[in-house]
Amino acid sequence: MPRTSQARCRSRARSSRGGTRFFLHKGPYRPDASKSAQWNRGAYLAEGLGHCGACHTPRNLAGAEKKREAYAGGEAEDWHAPALNAASPSPVPWTADTLHTYLRTGIAEDHAVTAGPMAEVLRNLSRAPDEDLRAIAAYVASLDVRPDEARAKQPQPREANGEAELRGKAVYAGACGDCHDRGRGVDGGALPLQLAIGLAIPTSSNLAHIIHEGIVPPDGEAGPWMPSYAGALTEDQLADLLDYLRAMAGKPAWKDARSEARKLVSGKP
């Protein structure tokens, strides 16, 4: 696995060094004889070198990962790392194939483009051996143990109601709808936002960052692009848009949309 990916994960783990001496489990990885060689390779990489749980697992007060809630969702650099287990909020269930494509390219059919801290991880993972990416994908896909019918069942979008959501609907029509309503199948189109995991996670932080900061590849690199709306949307407009997008996902309103908008636009906690 590329060293820069390891460094990011290890720096995240070092933030909880105070709890490490109490919660660290020493010893070599023990393969699960009931699983395939590919699955065991993926588990070894994800649990060891990749240390995916550093971001995707919640932590206790001592800063250690809550092992009983492995991959139930965590936090990283002011972003939410979504659950990868049976609590996954992804509107479209992940499969080993779509995860492999996502890990290789940063984008997969019916899934959102990578952003935030994960973008750097995937830029480096793209240089890893393909067999390792397929192994990680096989392991991570297996974490969601729900039956197919349960995984496919998702809340239905609801109509905007209330002044804030109606104002947000107007902001969406002017700033987002031209691309996202067309879908990726046409030139200039983007993912229909009902499919975006950022609308379904427990916090508005990821979506607020994406709208405010955009998605811009590093200089000299090709990749998916979305404009930044910093300076184009006021604090209230961003909060209203977040409210409307949450309704689009058929989910209860976020409690932190106003505070996230205020933090990003006005720089106030």
PDB file of C-alpha atoms in Angstrom:
ATOM      1  CA  MET A   1       0.000   0.000   0.000  1.00  0.00           C
ATOM      2  CA  PRO A   2       1.434   3.473  -0.867  1.00  0.00           C
ATOM      3  CA  ARG A   3       3.276   5.128   2.006  1.00  0.00           C
ATOM      4  CA  THR A   4       1.251   8.342   1.864  1.00  0.00           C
ATOM      5  CA  SER A   5      -1.989   6.410   2.433  1.00  0.00           C
ATOM      6  CA  GLN A   6      -0.382   4.673   5.378  1.00  0.00           C
ATOM      7  CA  ALA A   7       0.870   8.001   6.736  1.00  0.00           C
ATOM      8  CA  ARG A   8      -2.596   9.566   6.680  1.00  0.00           C
ATOM      9  CA  CYS A   9      -4.112   6.591   8.495  1.00  0.00           C
ATOM     10  CA  ARG A  10      -1.304   6.430  11.009  1.00  0.00           C
ATOM     11  CA  SER A  11      -1.485  10.150  11.738  1.00  0.00           C
ATOM     12  CA  ARG A  12      -5.176   9.653  12.501  1.00  0.00           C
ATOM     13  CA  ALA A  13      -4.319   6.789  14.816  1.00  0.00           C
ATOM     14  CA  ARG A  14      -1.600   8.787  16.599  1.00  0.00           C
ATOM     15  CA  SER A  15      -4.224  11.298  17.697  1.00  0.00           C
ATOM     16  CA  SER A  16      -5.465   8.646  20.107  1.00  0.00           C
ATOM     17  CA  ARG A  17      -2.043   7.532  21.343  1.00  0.00           C
ATOM     18  CA  GLY A  18      -3.091   8.116  24.935  1.00  0.00           C
ATOM     19  CA  GLY A  19      -5.553   5.250  24.691  1.00  0.00           C
ATOM     20  CA  THR A  20      -3.364   2.962  22.624  1.00  0.00           C
ATOM     21  CA  ARG A  21      -1.537   1.388  25.548  1.00  0.00           C
ATOM     22  CA  PHE A  22      -4.881   0.219  26.958  1.00  0.00           C
ATOM     23  CA  PHE A  23      -6.659  -0.876  23.772  1.00  0.00           C
ATOM     24  CA  LEU A  24      -3.935  -2.063  21.388  1.00  0.00           C
ATOM     25  CA  HIS A  25      -4.259  -5.728  20.411  1.00  0.00           C
ATOM     26  CA  LYS A  26      -0.813  -7.110  19.675  1.00  0.00           C
ATOM     27  CA  GLY A  27       0.065 -10.134  17.584  1.00  0.00           C
ATOM     28  CA  PRO A  28      -0.016 -11.218  13.943  1.00  0.00           C
ATOM     29  CA  TYR A  29      -3.161 -11.289  11.851  1.00  0.00           C
ATOM     30  CA  ARG A  30      -4.956 -14.602  12.167  1.00  0.00           C
ATOM     31  CA  PRO A  31      -6.695 -15.692   8.940  1.00  0.00           C
ATOM     32  CA  ASP A  32     -10.310 -16.803   9.067  1.00  0.00           C
ATOM     33  CA  ALA A  33     -10.309 -20.348   7.697  1.00  0.00           C
ATOM     34  CA  SER A  34     -13.970 -20.047   6.725  1.00  0.00           C
ATOM     35  CA  LYS A  35     -13.192 -17.205   4.298  1.00  0.00           C
ATOM     36  CA  SER A  36     -11.404 -17.080   0.955  1.00  0.00           C
ATOM     37  CA  ALA A  37      -7.759 -16.143   0.515  1.00  0.00           C
ATOM     38  CA  GLN A  38      -8.880 -12.901  -1.157  1.00  0.00           C
ATOM     39  CA  TRP A  39     -11.132 -11.985   1.796  1.00  0.00           C
ATOM     40  CA  ASN A  40      -8.341 -12.685   4.277  1.00  0.00           C
ATOM     41  CA  ARG A  41      -5.914 -10.587   2.254  1.00  0.00           C
ATOM     42  CA  GLY A  42      -8.453  -7.761   2.262  1.00  0.00           C
ATOM     43  CA  ALA A  43      -9.026  -8.077   6.006  1.00  0.00           C
ATOM     44  CA  TYR A  44      -5.269  -8.007   6.620  1.00  0.00           C
ATOM     45  CA  LEU A  45      -4.861  -4.851   4.527  1.00  0.00           C
ATOM     46  CA  ALA A  46      -7.951  -3.035   5.822  1.00  0.00           C
ATOM     47  CA  GLU A  47      -7.374  -3.879   9.484  1.00  0.00           C
ATOM     48  CA  GLY A  48      -3.589  -3.496   9.382  1.00  0.00           C
ATOM     49  CA  LEU A  49      -1.762  -1.353   6.853  1.00  0.00           C
ATOM     50  CA  GLY A  50      -4.870   0.452   5.657  1.00  0.00           C
ATOM     51  CA  HIS A  51      -6.317   0.864   9.144  1.00  0.00           C
ATOM     52  CA  CYS A  52      -9.702   1.796   7.676  1.00  0.00           C
ATOM     53  CA  GLY A  53     -11.271   1.743  11.115  1.00  0.00           C
ATOM     54  CA  ALA A  54      -9.200   4.779  12.138  1.00  0.00           C
ATOM     55  CA  CYS A  55     -11.789   6.894  10.355  1.00  0.00           C
ATOM     56  CA  HIS A  56     -14.790   4.620   9.826  1.00  0.00           C
ATOM     57  CA  THR A  57     -15.130   3.417  13.438  1.00  0.00           C
ATOM     58  CA  PRO A  58     -16.402   5.639  16.293  1.00  0.00           C
ATOM     59  CA  ARG A  59     -14.103   6.285  19.247  1.00  0.00           C
ATOM     60  CA  ASN A  60     -14.558   6.253  22.996  1.00  0.00           C
ATOM     61  CA  LEU A  61     -13.574   9.001  25.438  1.00  0.00           C
ATOM     62  CA  ALA A  62     -10.019   7.667  25.574  1.00  0.00           C
ATOM     63  CA  GLY A  63      -9.733   8.028  21.800  1.00  0.00           C
ATOM     64  CA  ALA A  64      -9.657   4.308  21.094  1.00  0.00           C
ATOM     65  CA  GLU A  65     -11.838   2.667  18.473  1.00  0.00           C
ATOM     66  CA  LYS A  66     -15.039   1.102  19.774  1.00  0.00           C
ATOM     67  CA  LYS A  67     -14.387  -2.449  18.657  1.00  0.00           C
ATOM     68  CA  ARG A  68     -17.986  -3.496  19.234  1.00  0.00           C
ATOM     69  CA  GLU A  69     -19.012  -0.773  16.771  1.00  0.00           C
ATOM     70  CA  ALA A  70     -16.390  -1.502  14.136  1.00  0.00           C
ATOM     71  CA  TYR A  71     -17.062   0.349  10.888  1.00  0.00           C
ATOM     72  CA  ALA A  72     -20.230   1.941  12.256  1.00  0.00           C
ATOM     73  CA  GLY A  73     -19.097   5.392  11.110  1.00  0.00           C
ATOM     74  CA  GLY A  74     -16.578   7.850  12.523  1.00  0.00           C
ATOM     75  CA  GLU A  75     -15.038  11.284  12.117  1.00  0.00           C
ATOM     76  CA  ALA A  76     -11.941  12.498  10.300  1.00  0.00           C
ATOM     77  CA  GLU A  77     -10.740  16.084   9.905  1.00  0.00           C
ATOM     78  CA  ASP A  78     -14.205  17.641  10.315  1.00  0.00           C
ATOM     79  CA  TRP A  79     -15.703  15.103   7.882  1.00  0.00           C
ATOM     80  CA  HIS A  80     -17.937  12.132   8.639  1.00  0.00           C
ATOM     81  CA  ALA A  81     -16.613   8.736   7.536  1.00  0.00           C
ATOM     82  CA  PRO A  82     -19.787   6.752   6.738  1.00  0.00           C
ATOM     83  CA  ALA A  83     -20.614   3.393   8.237  1.00  0.00           C
ATOM     84  CA  LEU A  84     -19.419   0.460   6.153  1.00  0.00           C
ATOM     85  CA  ASN A  85     -21.228  -2.257   8.095  1.00  0.00           C
ATOM     86  CA  ALA A  86     -24.948  -3.058   8.225  1.00  0.00           C
ATOM     87  CA  ALA A  87     -25.569   0.546   9.280  1.00  0.00           C
ATOM     88  CA  SER A  88     -24.311   1.823   5.921  1.00  0.00           C
ATOM     89  CA  PRO A  89     -26.483   4.758   4.807  1.00  0.00           C
ATOM     90  CA  SER A  90     -25.527   4.423   1.141  1.00  0.00           C
ATOM     91  CA  PRO A  91     -28.684   4.862  -0.984  1.00  0.00           C
ATOM     92  CA  VAL A  92     -27.343   2.225  -3.381  1.00  0.00           C
ATOM     93  CA  PRO A  93     -25.707  -0.778  -1.678  1.00  0.00           C
ATOM     94  CA  TRP A  94     -22.011  -1.263  -2.305  1.00  0.00           C
ATOM     95  CA  THR A  95     -20.806  -4.413  -4.009  1.00  0.00           C
ATOM     96  CA  ALA A  96     -17.273  -5.744  -4.280  1.00  0.00           C
ATOM     97  CA  ASP A  97     -17.175  -4.662  -7.933  1.00  0.00           C
ATOM     98  CA  THR A  98     -18.373  -1.092  -7.331  1.00  0.00           C
ATOM     99  CA  LEU A  99     -16.036  -0.748  -4.357  1.00  0.00           C
ATOM    100  CA  HIS A 100     -13.108  -1.912  -6.477  1.00  0.00           C
ATOM    101  CA  THR A 101     -13.948   0.667  -9.125  1.00  0.00           C
ATOM    102  CA  TYR A 102     -14.316   3.366  -6.469  1.00  0.00           C
ATOM    103  CA  LEU A 103     -10.988   2.501  -4.835  1.00  0.00           C
ATOM    104  CA  ARG A 104      -9.268   2.482  -8.220  1.00  0.00           C
ATOM    105  CA  THR A 105     -10.802   5.628  -9.736  1.00  0.00           C
ATOM    106  CA  GLY A 106     -12.552   7.607  -6.984  1.00  0.00           C
ATOM    107  CA  ILE A 107     -15.921   7.268  -8.701  1.00  0.00           C
ATOM    108  CA  ALA A 108     -18.361   4.413  -9.296  1.00  0.00           C
ATOM    109  CA  GLU A 109     -21.748   4.037 -10.956  1.00  0.00           C
ATOM    110  CA  ASP A 110     -24.647   5.258  -8.778  1.00  0.00           C
ATOM    111  CA  HIS A 111     -22.256   6.502  -6.098  1.00  0.00           C
ATOM    112  CA  ALA A 112     -20.900   9.950  -5.293  1.00  0.00           C
ATOM    113  CA  VAL A 113     -17.426  11.150  -6.220  1.00  0.00           C
ATOM    114  CA  THR A 114     -14.865  10.898  -3.445  1.00  0.00           C
ATOM    115  CA  ALA A 115     -14.161  14.095  -1.528  1.00  0.00           C
ATOM    116  CA  GLY A 116     -12.542  15.290   1.670  1.00  0.00           C
ATOM    117  CA  PRO A 117      -9.836  13.212   3.408  1.00  0.00           C
ATOM    118  CA  MET A 118     -10.802  10.111   1.428  1.00  0.00           C
ATOM    119  CA  ALA A 119      -9.805  11.794  -1.829  1.00  0.00           C
ATOM    120  CA  GLU A 120      -6.123  11.791  -0.873  1.00  0.00           C
ATOM    121  CA  VAL A 121      -6.336   8.198   0.319  1.00  0.00           C
ATOM    122  CA  LEU A 122      -7.808   7.086  -3.008  1.00  0.00           C
ATOM    123  CA  ARG A 123      -5.301   9.051  -5.070  1.00  0.00           C
ATOM    124  CA  ASN A 124      -2.603   6.943  -3.461  1.00  0.00           C
ATOM    125  CA  LEU A 125      -4.571   3.702  -3.452  1.00  0.00           C
ATOM    126  CA  SER A 126      -4.947   4.047  -7.221  1.00  0.00           C
ATOM    127  CA  ARG A 127      -1.287   3.056  -7.477  1.00  0.00           C
ATOM    128  CA  ALA A 128      -1.693  -0.077  -5.362  1.00  0.00           C
ATOM    129  CA  PRO A 129      -1.687  -3.528  -7.012  1.00  0.00           C
ATOM    130  CA  ASP A 130      -5.074  -4.380  -8.436  1.00  0.00           C
ATOM    131  CA  GLU A 131      -5.257  -7.648  -6.539  1.00  0.00           C
ATOM    132  CA  ASP A 132      -4.909  -5.732  -3.268  1.00  0.00           C
ATOM    133  CA  LEU A 133      -7.711  -3.335  -4.191  1.00  0.00           C
ATOM    134  CA  ARG A 134      -9.959  -6.233  -5.130  1.00  0.00           C
ATOM    135  CA  ALA A 135      -9.164  -7.904  -1.819  1.00  0.00           C
ATOM    136  CA  ILE A 136      -9.986  -4.781   0.186  1.00  0.00           C
ATOM    137  CA  ALA A 137     -13.202  -4.355  -1.797  1.00  0.00           C
ATOM    138  CA  ALA A 138     -14.233  -7.951  -1.143  1.00  0.00           C
ATOM    139  CA  TYR A 139     -13.618  -7.566   2.583  1.00  0.00           C
ATOM    140  CA  VAL A 140     -15.358  -4.198   2.964  1.00  0.00           C
ATOM    141  CA  ALA A 141     -18.373  -5.338   0.918  1.00  0.00           C
ATOM    142  CA  SER A 142     -18.765  -8.288   3.288  1.00  0.00           C
ATOM    143  CA  LEU A 143     -19.140  -5.989   6.315  1.00  0.00           C
ATOM    144  CA  ASP A 144     -22.725  -5.169   5.352  1.00  0.00           C
ATOM    145  CA  VAL A 145     -24.413  -8.414   6.300  1.00  0.00           C
ATOM    146  CA  ARG A 146     -27.993  -7.334   5.636  1.00  0.00           C
ATOM    147  CA  PRO A 147     -29.989  -9.415   3.138  1.00  0.00           C
ATOM    148  CA  ASP A 148     -30.272  -7.887  -0.320  1.00  0.00           C
ATOM    149  CA  GLU A 149     -33.888  -6.802   0.111  1.00  0.00           C
ATOM    150  CA  ALA A 150     -33.067  -4.935   3.329  1.00  0.00           C
ATOM    151  CA  ARG A 151     -30.033  -3.254   1.777  1.00  0.00           C
ATOM    152  CA  ALA A 152     -32.048  -2.056  -1.204  1.00  0.00           C
ATOM    153  CA  LYS A 153     -34.870  -0.575   0.888  1.00  0.00           C
ATOM    154  CA  GLN A 154     -34.376   3.174   1.172  1.00  0.00           C
ATOM    155  CA  PRO A 155     -36.495   6.143   2.327  1.00  0.00           C
ATOM    156  CA  GLN A 156     -38.402   7.890  -0.430  1.00  0.00           C
ATOM    157  CA  PRO A 157     -37.807  11.587  -1.196  1.00  0.00           C
ATOM    158  CA  ARG A 158     -40.344  13.910   0.370  1.00  0.00           C
ATOM    159  CA  GLU A 159     -41.670  17.241  -0.831  1.00  0.00           C
ATOM    160  CA  ALA A 160     -40.088  20.380   0.535  1.00  0.00           C
ATOM    161  CA  ASN A 161     -42.127  21.911   3.314  1.00  0.00           C
ATOM    162  CA  GLY A 162     -41.527  24.863   5.554  1.00  0.00           C
ATOM    163  CA  GLU A 163     -39.960  28.158   4.544  1.00  0.00           C
ATOM    164  CA  ALA A 164     -36.330  27.036   4.832  1.00  0.00           C
ATOM    165  CA  GLU A 165     -36.753  23.961   2.626  1.00  0.00           C
ATOM    166  CA  LEU A 166     -38.732  25.934   0.047  1.00  0.00           C
ATOM    167  CA  ARG A 167     -36.000  28.583  -0.057  1.00  0.00           C
ATOM    168  CA  GLY A 168     -33.465  25.776  -0.388  1.00  0.00           C
ATOM    169  CA  LYS A 169     -35.411  24.338  -3.291  1.00  0.00           C
ATOM    170  CA  ALA A 170     -35.022  27.664  -5.098  1.00  0.00           C
ATOM    171  CA  VAL A 171     -31.279  27.704  -4.381  1.00  0.00           C
ATOM    172  CA  TYR A 172     -31.012  24.146  -5.721  1.00  0.00           C
ATOM    173  CA  ALA A 173     -32.832  25.086  -8.929  1.00  0.00           C
ATOM    174  CA  GLY A 174     -30.428  27.940  -9.544  1.00  0.00           C
ATOM    175  CA  ALA A 175     -27.147  26.380  -8.464  1.00  0.00           C
ATOM    176  CA  CYS A 176     -27.392  22.587  -8.640  1.00  0.00           C
ATOM    177  CA  GLY A 177     -30.275  21.335 -10.752  1.00  0.00           C
ATOM    178  CA  ASP A 178     -28.803  22.076 -14.171  1.00  0.00           C
ATOM    179  CA  CYS A 179     -26.153  19.374 -13.706  1.00  0.00           C
ATOM    180  CA  HIS A 180     -27.592  17.000 -11.127  1.00  0.00           C
ATOM    181  CA  ASP A 181     -31.054  16.726 -12.672  1.00  0.00           C
ATOM    182  CA  ARG A 182     -29.528  15.555 -15.954  1.00  0.00           C
ATOM    183  CA  GLY A 183     -27.585  12.652 -14.496  1.00  0.00           C
ATOM    184  CA  ARG A 184     -24.182  11.361 -15.513  1.00  0.00           C
ATOM    185  CA  GLY A 185     -25.432   9.867 -18.754  1.00  0.00           C
ATOM    186  CA  VAL A 186     -25.343  13.188 -20.606  1.00  0.00           C
ATOM    187  CA  ASP A 187     -22.592  15.692 -21.276  1.00  0.00           C
ATOM    188  CA  GLY A 188     -22.151  18.011 -18.327  1.00  0.00           C
ATOM    189  CA  GLY A 189     -24.469  15.962 -16.137  1.00  0.00           C
ATOM    190  CA  ALA A 190     -23.776  14.840 -12.572  1.00  0.00           C
ATOM    191  CA  LEU A 191     -25.023  12.228 -10.151  1.00  0.00           C
ATOM    192  CA  PRO A 192     -28.710  12.590  -9.200  1.00  0.00           C
ATOM    193  CA  LEU A 193     -28.410  13.707  -5.608  1.00  0.00           C
ATOM    194  CA  GLN A 194     -30.949  11.186  -4.320  1.00  0.00           C
ATOM    195  CA  LEU A 195     -28.107   8.685  -4.840  1.00  0.00           C
ATOM    196  CA  ALA A 196     -25.480  10.710  -2.966  1.00  0.00           C
ATOM    197  CA  ILE A 197     -24.462   9.319   0.412  1.00  0.00           C
ATOM    198  CA  GLY A 198     -23.765  12.837   1.680  1.00  0.00           C
ATOM    199  CA  LEU A 199     -27.523  13.419   1.943  1.00  0.00           C
ATOM    200  CA  ALA A 200     -28.048  10.272   4.016  1.00  0.00           C
ATOM    201  CA  ILE A 201     -25.322  10.436   6.691  1.00  0.00           C
ATOM    202  CA  PRO A 202     -26.115  11.673  10.232  1.00  0.00           C
ATOM    203  CA  THR A 203     -24.470  15.091   9.802  1.00  0.00           C
ATOM    204  CA  SER A 204     -24.569  17.830   7.184  1.00  0.00           C
ATOM    205  CA  SER A 205     -20.823  18.466   7.497  1.00  0.00           C
ATOM    206  CA  ASN A 206     -19.687  16.569   4.381  1.00  0.00           C
ATOM    207  CA  LEU A 207     -22.284  18.112   2.108  1.00  0.00           C
ATOM    208  CA  ALA A 208     -21.621  21.577   3.514  1.00  0.00           C
ATOM    209  CA  HIS A 209     -17.889  21.183   2.785  1.00  0.00           C
ATOM    210  CA  ILE A 210     -18.528  19.919  -0.748  1.00  0.00           C
ATOM    211  CA  ILE A 211     -20.898  22.772  -1.621  1.00  0.00           C
ATOM    212  CA  HIS A 212     -18.725  25.434  -0.035  1.00  0.00           C
ATOM    213  CA  GLU A 213     -15.332  24.173  -1.205  1.00  0.00           C
ATOM    214  CA  GLY A 214     -16.211  22.307  -4.399  1.00  0.00           C
ATOM    215  CA  ILE A 215     -14.394  19.241  -5.690  1.00  0.00           C
ATOM    216  CA  VAL A 216     -11.204  20.218  -7.488  1.00  0.00           C
ATOM    217  CA  PRO A 217      -8.437  17.787  -8.563  1.00  0.00           C
ATOM    218  CA  PRO A 218      -4.853  18.663  -7.590  1.00  0.00           C
ATOM    219  CA  ASP A 219      -2.946  20.822 -10.054  1.00  0.00           C
ATOM    220  CA  GLY A 220      -1.908  18.846 -13.106  1.00  0.00           C
ATOM    221  CA  GLU A 221      -4.258  15.926 -12.421  1.00  0.00           C
ATOM    222  CA  ALA A 222      -7.455  14.998 -14.230  1.00  0.00           C
ATOM    223  CA  GLY A 223     -10.523  14.089 -12.238  1.00  0.00           C
ATOM    224  CA  PRO A 224     -14.145  14.891 -11.410  1.00  0.00           C
ATOM    225  CA  TRP A 225     -14.800  18.587 -10.833  1.00  0.00           C
ATOM    226  CA  MET A 226     -17.480  20.607  -9.103  1.00  0.00           C
ATOM    227  CA  PRO A 227     -17.353  24.372  -8.590  1.00  0.00           C
ATOM    228  CA  SER A 228     -16.988  25.934  -5.172  1.00  0.00           C
ATOM    229  CA  TYR A 229     -19.897  28.080  -3.997  1.00  0.00           C
ATOM    230  CA  ALA A 230     -17.834  29.951  -1.429  1.00  0.00           C
ATOM    231  CA  GLY A 231     -18.712  33.604  -1.941  1.00  0.00           C
ATOM    232  CA  ALA A 232     -21.726  32.704  -4.070  1.00  0.00           C
ATOM    233  CA  LEU A 233     -24.010  31.446  -1.302  1.00  0.00           C
ATOM    234  CA  THR A 234     -24.675  33.247   1.940  1.00  0.00           C
ATOM    235  CA  GLU A 235     -24.736  31.438   5.253  1.00  0.00           C
ATOM    236  CA  ASP A 236     -28.545  31.307   5.160  1.00  0.00           C
ATOM    237  CA  GLN A 237     -28.639  30.134   1.549  1.00  0.00           C
ATOM    238  CA  LEU A 238     -26.213  27.304   2.277  1.00  0.00           C
ATOM    239  CA  ALA A 239     -28.219  26.239   5.339  1.00  0.00           C
ATOM    240  CA  ASP A 240     -31.486  26.371   3.385  1.00  0.00           C
ATOM    241  CA  LEU A 241     -29.959  24.294   0.595  1.00  0.00           C
ATOM    242  CA  LEU A 242     -28.772  21.699   3.115  1.00  0.00           C
ATOM    243  CA  ASP A 243     -32.301  21.516   4.538  1.00  0.00           C
ATOM    244  CA  TYR A 244     -33.782  20.952   1.083  1.00  0.00           C
ATOM    245  CA  LEU A 245     -31.241  18.318   0.088  1.00  0.00           C
ATOM    246  CA  ARG A 246     -31.933  16.400   3.281  1.00  0.00           C
ATOM    247  CA  ALA A 247     -35.636  16.394   2.376  1.00  0.00           C
ATOM    248  CA  MET A 248     -34.660  15.104  -1.061  1.00  0.00           C
ATOM    249  CA  ALA A 249     -33.176  12.066   0.700  1.00  0.00           C
ATOM    250  CA  GLY A 250     -36.414  11.467   2.602  1.00  0.00           C
ATOM    251  CA  LYS A 251     -34.626  11.888   5.925  1.00  0.00           C
ATOM    252  CA  PRO A 252     -35.448  13.928   9.051  1.00  0.00           C
ATOM    253  CA  ALA A 253     -33.937  17.411   9.061  1.00  0.00           C
ATOM    254  CA  TRP A 254     -30.336  17.725  10.222  1.00  0.00           C
ATOM    255  CA  LYS A 255     -29.882  19.531  13.518  1.00  0.00           C
ATOM    256  CA  ASP A 256     -26.480  20.916  12.545  1.00  0.00           C
ATOM    257  CA  ALA A 257     -27.179  22.467   9.121  1.00  0.00           C
ATOM    258  CA  ARG A 258     -27.232  26.046  10.462  1.00  0.00           C
ATOM    259  CA  SER A 259     -24.105  25.620  12.555  1.00  0.00           C
ATOM    260  CA  GLU A 260     -22.186  23.943   9.729  1.00  0.00           C
ATOM    261  CA  ALA A 261     -23.131  26.719   7.315  1.00  0.00           C
ATOM    262  CA  ARG A 262     -22.161  29.370   9.862  1.00  0.00           C
ATOM    263  CA  LYS A 263     -18.804  27.693  10.522  1.00  0.00           C
ATOM    264  CA  LEU A 264     -17.860  27.519   6.846  1.00  0.00           C
ATOM    265  CA  VAL A 265     -19.253  30.813   5.569  1.00  0.00           C
ATOM    266  CA  SER A 266     -18.707  33.077   8.570  1.00  0.00           C
ATOM    267  CA  GLY A 267     -15.888  31.213  10.291  1.00  0.00           C
ATOM    268  CA  LYS A 268     -17.841  31.086  13.531  1.00  0.00           C
ATOM    269  CA  PRO A 269     -18.397  27.918  15.628  1.00  0.00           C
TER     270      PRO A 269
END
